[in-house]
XYZ file of N, CA, C and O in Angstrom:
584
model
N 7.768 28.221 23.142
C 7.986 27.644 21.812
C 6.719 26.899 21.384
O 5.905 26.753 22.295
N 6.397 26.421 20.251
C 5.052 26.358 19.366
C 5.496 24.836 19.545
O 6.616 24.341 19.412
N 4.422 24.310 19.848
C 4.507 22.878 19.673
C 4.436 21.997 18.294
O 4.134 22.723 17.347
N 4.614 20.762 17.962
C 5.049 20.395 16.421
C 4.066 20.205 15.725
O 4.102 20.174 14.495
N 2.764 20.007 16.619
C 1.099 19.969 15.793
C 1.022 21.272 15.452
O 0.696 21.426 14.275
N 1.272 22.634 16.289
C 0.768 23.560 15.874
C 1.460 24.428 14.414
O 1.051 25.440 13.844
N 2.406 23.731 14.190
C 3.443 24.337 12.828
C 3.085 23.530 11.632
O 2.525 22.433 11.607
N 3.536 24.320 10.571
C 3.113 23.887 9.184
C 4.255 23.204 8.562
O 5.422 23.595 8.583
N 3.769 22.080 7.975
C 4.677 21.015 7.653
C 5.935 21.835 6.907
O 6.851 21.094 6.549
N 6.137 23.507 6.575
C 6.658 23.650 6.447
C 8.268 24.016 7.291
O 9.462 23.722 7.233
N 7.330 24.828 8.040
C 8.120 25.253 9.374
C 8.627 24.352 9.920
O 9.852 24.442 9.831
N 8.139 23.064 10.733
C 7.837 22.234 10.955
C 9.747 21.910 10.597
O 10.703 22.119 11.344
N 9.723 21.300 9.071
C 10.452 20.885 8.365
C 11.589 21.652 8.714
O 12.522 20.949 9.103
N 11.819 22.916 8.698
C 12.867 24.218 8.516
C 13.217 24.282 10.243
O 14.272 24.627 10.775
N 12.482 24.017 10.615
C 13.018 24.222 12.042
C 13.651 22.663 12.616
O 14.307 22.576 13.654
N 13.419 21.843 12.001
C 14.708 20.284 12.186
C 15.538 20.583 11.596
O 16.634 20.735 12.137
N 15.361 20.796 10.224
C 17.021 21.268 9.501
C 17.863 22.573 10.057
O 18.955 22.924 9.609
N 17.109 23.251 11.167
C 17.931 24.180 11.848
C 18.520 23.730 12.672
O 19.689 23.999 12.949
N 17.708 22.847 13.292
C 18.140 22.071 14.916
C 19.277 20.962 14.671
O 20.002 20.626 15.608
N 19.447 20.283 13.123
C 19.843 19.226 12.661
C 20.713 19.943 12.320
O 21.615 19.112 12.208
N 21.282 21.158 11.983
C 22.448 21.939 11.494
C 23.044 22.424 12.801
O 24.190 22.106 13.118
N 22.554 22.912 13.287
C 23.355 23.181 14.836
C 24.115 21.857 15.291
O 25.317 21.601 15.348
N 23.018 21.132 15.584
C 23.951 19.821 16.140
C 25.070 18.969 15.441
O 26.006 18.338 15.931
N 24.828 19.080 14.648
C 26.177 18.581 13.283
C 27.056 20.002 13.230
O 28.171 19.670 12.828
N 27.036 21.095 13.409
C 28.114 21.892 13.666
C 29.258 21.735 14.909
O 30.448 22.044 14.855
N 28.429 21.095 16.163
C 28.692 20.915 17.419
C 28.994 19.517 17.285
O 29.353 19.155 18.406
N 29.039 18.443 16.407
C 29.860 17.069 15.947
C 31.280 17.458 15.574
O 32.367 17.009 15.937
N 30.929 18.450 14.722
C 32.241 18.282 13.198
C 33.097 19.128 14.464
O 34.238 18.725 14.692
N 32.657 20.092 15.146
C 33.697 21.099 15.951
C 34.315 20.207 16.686
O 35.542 20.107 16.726
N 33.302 19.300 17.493
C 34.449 18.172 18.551
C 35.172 17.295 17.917
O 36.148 16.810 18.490
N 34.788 16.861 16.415
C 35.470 15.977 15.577
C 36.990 16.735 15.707
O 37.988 16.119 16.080
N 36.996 18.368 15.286
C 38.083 18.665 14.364
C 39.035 18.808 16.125
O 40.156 18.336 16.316
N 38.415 19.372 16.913
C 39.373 19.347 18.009
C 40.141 18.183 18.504
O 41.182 18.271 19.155
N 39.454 16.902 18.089
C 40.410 15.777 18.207
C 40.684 15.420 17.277
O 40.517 14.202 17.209
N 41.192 16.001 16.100
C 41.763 15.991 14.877
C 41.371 14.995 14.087
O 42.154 14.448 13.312
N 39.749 14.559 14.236
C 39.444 13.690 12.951
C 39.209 14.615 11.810
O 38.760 15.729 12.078
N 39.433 14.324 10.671
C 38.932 15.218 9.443
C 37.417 14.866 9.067
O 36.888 13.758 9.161
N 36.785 16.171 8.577
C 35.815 15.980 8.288
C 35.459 15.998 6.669
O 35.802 16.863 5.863
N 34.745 14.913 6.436
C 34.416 14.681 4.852
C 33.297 15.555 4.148
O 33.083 15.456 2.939
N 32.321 16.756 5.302
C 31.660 17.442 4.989
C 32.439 18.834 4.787
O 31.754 19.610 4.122
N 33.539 19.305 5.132
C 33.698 20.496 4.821
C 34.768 20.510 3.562
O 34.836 21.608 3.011
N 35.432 19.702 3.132
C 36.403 18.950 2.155
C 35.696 18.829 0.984
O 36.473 19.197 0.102
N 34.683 18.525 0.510
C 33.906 18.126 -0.465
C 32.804 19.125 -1.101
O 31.586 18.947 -1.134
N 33.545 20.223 -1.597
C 32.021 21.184 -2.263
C 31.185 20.574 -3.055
O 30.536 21.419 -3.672
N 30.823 19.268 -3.394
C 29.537 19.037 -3.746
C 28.711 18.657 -2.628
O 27.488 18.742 -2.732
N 29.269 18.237 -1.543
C 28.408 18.476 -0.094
C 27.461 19.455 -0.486
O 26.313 19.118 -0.775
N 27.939 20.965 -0.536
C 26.900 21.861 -0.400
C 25.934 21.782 -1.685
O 24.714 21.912 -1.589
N 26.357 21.641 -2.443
C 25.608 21.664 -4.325
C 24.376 20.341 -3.366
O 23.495 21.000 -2.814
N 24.228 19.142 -3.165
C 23.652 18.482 -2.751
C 22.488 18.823 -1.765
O 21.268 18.662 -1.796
N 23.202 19.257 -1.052
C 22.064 19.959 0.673
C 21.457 20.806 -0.142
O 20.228 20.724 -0.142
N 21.975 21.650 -0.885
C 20.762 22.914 -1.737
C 19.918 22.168 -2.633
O 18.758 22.579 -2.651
N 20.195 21.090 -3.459
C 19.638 20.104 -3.997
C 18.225 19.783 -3.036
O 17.150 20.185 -3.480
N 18.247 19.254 -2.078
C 17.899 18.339 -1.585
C 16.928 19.098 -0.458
O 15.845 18.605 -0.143
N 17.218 19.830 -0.118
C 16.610 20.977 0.988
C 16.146 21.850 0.757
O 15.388 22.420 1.542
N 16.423 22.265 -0.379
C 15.653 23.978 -0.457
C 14.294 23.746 -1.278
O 14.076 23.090 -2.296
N 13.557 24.436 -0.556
C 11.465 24.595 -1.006
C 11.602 24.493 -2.089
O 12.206 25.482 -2.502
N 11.323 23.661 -3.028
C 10.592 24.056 -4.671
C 9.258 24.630 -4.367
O 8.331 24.316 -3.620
N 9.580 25.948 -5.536
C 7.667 26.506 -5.322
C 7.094 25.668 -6.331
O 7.655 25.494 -7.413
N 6.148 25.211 -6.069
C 5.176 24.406 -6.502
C 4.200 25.085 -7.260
O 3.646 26.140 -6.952
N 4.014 24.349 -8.359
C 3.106 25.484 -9.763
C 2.553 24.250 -10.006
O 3.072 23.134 -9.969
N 0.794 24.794 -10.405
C -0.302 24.157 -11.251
C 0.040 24.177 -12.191
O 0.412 25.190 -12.783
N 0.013 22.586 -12.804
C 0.696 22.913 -14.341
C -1.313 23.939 -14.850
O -2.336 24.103 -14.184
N -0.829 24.427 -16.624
C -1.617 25.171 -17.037
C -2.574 23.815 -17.906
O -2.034 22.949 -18.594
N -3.537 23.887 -17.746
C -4.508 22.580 -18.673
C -5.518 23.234 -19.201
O -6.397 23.924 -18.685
N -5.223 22.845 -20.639
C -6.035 23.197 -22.005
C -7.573 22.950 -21.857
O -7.773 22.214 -20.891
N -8.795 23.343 -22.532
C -9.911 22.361 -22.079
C -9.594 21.170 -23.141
O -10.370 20.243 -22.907
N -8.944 20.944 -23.954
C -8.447 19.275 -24.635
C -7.816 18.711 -23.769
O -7.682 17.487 -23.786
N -7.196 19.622 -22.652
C -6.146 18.497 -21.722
C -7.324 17.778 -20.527
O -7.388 16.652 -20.035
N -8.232 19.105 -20.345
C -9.666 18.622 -19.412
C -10.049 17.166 -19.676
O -9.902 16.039 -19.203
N -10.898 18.129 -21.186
C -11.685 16.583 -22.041
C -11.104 15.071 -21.769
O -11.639 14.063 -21.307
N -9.697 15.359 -22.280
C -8.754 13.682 -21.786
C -9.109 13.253 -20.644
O -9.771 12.248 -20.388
N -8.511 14.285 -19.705
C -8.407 13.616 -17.798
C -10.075 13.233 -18.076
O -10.412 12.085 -18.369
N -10.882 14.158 -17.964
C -12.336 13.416 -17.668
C -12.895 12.012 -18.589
O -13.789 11.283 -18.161
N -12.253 11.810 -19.804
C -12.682 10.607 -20.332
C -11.560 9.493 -20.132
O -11.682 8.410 -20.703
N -10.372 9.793 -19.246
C -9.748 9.087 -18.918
C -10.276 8.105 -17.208
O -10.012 6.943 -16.902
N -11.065 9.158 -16.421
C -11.504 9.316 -14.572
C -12.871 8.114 -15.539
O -13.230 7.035 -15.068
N -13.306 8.596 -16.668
C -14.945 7.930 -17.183
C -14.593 6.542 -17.170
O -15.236 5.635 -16.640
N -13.072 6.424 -18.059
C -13.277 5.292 -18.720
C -12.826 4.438 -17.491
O -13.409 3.354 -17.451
N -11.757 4.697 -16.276
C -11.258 3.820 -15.656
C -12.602 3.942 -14.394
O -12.344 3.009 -13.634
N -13.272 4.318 -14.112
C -15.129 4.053 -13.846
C -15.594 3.292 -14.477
O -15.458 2.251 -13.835
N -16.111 3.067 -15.404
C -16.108 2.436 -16.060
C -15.826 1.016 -16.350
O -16.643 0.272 -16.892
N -14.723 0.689 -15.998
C -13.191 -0.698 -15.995
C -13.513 -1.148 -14.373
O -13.484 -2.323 -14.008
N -13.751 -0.269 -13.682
C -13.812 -0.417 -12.312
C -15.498 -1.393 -11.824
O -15.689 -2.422 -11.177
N -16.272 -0.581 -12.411
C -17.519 -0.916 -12.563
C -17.940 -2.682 -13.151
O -18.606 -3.536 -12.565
N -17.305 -2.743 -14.396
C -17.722 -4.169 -14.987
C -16.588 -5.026 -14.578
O -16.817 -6.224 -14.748
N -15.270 -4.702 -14.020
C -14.503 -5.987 -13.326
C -15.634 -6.294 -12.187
O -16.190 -7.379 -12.020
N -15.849 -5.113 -11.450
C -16.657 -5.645 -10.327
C -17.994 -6.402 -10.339
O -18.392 -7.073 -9.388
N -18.864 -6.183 -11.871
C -19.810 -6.813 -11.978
C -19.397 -8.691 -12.404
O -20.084 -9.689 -12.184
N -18.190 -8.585 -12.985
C -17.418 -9.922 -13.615
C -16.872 -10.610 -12.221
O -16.532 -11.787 -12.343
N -16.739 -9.994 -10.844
C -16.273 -10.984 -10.160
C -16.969 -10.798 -8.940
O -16.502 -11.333 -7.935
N -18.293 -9.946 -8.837
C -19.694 -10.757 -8.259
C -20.635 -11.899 -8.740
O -21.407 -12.609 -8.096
N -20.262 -11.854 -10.403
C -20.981 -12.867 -11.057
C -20.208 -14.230 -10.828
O -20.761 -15.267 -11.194
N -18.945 -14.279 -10.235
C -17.956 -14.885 -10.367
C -18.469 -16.038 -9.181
O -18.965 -17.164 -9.191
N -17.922 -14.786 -7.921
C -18.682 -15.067 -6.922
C -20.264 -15.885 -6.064
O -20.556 -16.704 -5.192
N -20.805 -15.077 -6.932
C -22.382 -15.700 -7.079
C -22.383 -17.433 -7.576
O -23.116 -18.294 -7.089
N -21.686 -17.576 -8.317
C -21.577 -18.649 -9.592
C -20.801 -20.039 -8.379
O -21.179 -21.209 -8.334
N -20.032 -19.606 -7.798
C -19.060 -20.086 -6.939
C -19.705 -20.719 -6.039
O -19.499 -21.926 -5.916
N -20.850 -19.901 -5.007
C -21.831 -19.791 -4.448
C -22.830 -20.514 -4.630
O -23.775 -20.691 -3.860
N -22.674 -20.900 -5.527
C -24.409 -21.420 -5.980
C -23.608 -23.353 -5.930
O -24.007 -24.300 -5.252
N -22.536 -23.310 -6.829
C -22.531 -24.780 -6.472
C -21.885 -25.481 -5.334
O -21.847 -26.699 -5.160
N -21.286 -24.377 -4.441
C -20.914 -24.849 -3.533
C -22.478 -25.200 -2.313
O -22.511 -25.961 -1.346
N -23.416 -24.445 -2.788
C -24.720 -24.847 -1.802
C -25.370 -26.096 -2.487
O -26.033 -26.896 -1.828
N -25.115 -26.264 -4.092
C -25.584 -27.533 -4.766
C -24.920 -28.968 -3.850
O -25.558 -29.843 -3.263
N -23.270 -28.792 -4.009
C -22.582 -29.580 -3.344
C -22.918 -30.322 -2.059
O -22.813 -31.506 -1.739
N -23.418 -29.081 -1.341
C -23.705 -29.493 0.410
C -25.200 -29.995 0.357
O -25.620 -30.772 1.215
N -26.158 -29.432 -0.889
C -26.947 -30.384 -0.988
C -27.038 -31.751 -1.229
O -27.930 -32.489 -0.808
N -25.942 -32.113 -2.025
C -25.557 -33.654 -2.263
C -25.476 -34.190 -1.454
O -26.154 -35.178 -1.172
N -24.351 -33.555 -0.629
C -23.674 -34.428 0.423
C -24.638 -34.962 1.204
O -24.624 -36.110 1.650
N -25.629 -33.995 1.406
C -26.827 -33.962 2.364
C -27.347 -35.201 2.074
O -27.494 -35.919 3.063
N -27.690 -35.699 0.944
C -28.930 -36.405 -0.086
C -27.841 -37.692 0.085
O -28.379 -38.798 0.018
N -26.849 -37.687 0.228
C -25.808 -38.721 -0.262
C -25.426 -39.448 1.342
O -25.789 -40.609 1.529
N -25.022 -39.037 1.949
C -24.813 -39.356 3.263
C -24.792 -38.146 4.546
O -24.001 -37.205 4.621
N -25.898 -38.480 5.505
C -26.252 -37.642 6.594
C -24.917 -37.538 7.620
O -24.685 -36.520 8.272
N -24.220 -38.538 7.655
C -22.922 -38.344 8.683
C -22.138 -37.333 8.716
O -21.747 -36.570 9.599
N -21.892 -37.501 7.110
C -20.794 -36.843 6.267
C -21.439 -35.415 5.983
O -20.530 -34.625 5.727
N -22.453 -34.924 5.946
C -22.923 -33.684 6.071
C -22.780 -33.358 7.609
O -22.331 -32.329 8.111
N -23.061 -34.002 7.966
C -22.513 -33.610 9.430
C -21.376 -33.125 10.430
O -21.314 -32.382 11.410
N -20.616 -33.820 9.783
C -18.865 -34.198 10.044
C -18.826 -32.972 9.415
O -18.566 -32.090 10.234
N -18.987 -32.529 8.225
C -18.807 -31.202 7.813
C -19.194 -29.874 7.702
O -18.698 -28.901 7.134
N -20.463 -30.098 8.555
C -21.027 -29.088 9.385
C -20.134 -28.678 10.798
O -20.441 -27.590 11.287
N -19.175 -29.372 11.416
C -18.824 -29.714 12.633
C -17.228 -28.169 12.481
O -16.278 -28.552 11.799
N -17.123 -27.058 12.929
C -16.386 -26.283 12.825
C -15.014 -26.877 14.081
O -15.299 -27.350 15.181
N -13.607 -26.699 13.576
C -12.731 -26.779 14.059
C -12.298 -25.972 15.429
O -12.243 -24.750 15.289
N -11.994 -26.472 16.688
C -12.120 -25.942 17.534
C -11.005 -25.088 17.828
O -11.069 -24.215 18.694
N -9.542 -25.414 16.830
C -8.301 -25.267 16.873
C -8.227 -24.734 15.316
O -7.342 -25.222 14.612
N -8.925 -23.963 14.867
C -8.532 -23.703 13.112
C -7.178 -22.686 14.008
O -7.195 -22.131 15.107
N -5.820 -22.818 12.659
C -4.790 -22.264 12.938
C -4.841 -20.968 11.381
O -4.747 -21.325 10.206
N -4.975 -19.803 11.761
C -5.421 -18.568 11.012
C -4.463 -19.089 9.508
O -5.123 -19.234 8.479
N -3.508 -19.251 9.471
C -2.916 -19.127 7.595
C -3.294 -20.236 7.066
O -3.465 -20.162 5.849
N -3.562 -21.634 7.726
C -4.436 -22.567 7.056
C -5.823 -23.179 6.763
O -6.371 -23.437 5.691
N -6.207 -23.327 7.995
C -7.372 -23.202 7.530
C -8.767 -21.779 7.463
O -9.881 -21.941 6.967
N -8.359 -20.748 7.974
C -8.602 -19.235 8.155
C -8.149 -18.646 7.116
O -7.972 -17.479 7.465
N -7.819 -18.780 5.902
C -7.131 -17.907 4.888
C -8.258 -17.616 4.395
O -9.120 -18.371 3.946
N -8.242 -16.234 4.503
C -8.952 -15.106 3.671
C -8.490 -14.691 1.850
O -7.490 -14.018 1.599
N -9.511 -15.290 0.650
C -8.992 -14.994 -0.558
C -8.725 -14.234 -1.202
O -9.845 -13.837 -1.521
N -7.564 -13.194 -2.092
C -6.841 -12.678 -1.794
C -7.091 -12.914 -3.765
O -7.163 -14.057 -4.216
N -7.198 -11.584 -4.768
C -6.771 -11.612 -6.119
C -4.833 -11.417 -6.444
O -4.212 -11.253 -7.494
N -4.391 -11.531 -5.040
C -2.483 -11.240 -5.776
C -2.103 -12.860 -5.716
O -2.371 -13.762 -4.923
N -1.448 -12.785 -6.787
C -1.059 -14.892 -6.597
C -0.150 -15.118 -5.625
O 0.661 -14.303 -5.186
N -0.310 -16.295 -5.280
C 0.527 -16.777 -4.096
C 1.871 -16.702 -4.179
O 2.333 -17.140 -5.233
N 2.828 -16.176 -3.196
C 4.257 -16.106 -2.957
C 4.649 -17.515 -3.207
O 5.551 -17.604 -4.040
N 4.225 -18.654 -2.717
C 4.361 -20.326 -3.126
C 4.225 -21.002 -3.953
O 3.230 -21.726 -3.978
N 5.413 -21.043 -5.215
C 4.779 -21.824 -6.507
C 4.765 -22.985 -5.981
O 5.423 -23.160 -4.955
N 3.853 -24.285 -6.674
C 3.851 -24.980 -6.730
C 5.015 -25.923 -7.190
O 5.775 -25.904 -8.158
N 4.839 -26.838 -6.006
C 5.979 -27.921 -6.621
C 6.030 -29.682 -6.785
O 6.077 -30.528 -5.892
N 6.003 -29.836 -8.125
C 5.425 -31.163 -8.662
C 6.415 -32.087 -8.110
O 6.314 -33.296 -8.316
């Protein structure tokens, strides 16, 4: 027998729902011999469903106009585009962020040597979600509470 790497996700697929139909034949048979009823053979939309739900759709390229082209490609341009200047808007962001936070540590520097120090001094025990939090553009799960 063909091992499950070597089959195509189709086969693959068709040969569990074979194996998965055998063994649910060999349920419902020991079911009915100890006289439980079964809710799969009672119910013809059972089958309307499994054909639903199981059988291959052939899969079709939809047909595209060259106006339907033109769109997709000035649609791929424009969100390039959107992609491009957010990213230039929040390196500048970044940069900007950057710059006075090195102004800052210059102060501190100029202002008191201890205290630049003390805050040069890395935590030997940082605990990763508080003081290790990595910044993150989705807003916080934690509203604030006044």
């Amino acid at each position: 027998m063909l091992t499950a790497s070597l089959l195509s996700t189709r086969s693959r697929n068709a040969l569990l729902r074979a194996t998965a139909a055998s063994r649910g034949a060999a349920k419902r048979a020991k079911a009915a011999s100890r006289g439980v009823p079964s809710h799969l053979s009672s119910d013809p939309r059972y089958e309307t469903m499994k054909q639903l739900m199981f059988q291959d759709m052939p899969r079709t390229i939809p047909v595209l106009t060259e106006a339907d082209m033109e769109r997709h490609a000035t649609i791929l341009r424009a969100i390039d585009i959107e992609k491009s200047e957010s990213g230039v808007v929040r390196r500048t962001e970044r940069e900007a962020k950057f710059r006075m936070m090195e102004e800052a540590f210059e102060a501190l520097k100029k202002l008191d040597e201890r205290l630049f120090e003390a805050a040069c001094v890395k935590e030997p025990n940082a605990v990763f979600p508080r003081q290790m939090r990595v910044p993150t553009e989705t807003p916080s799960v934690r509203v604030w509470e006044y």
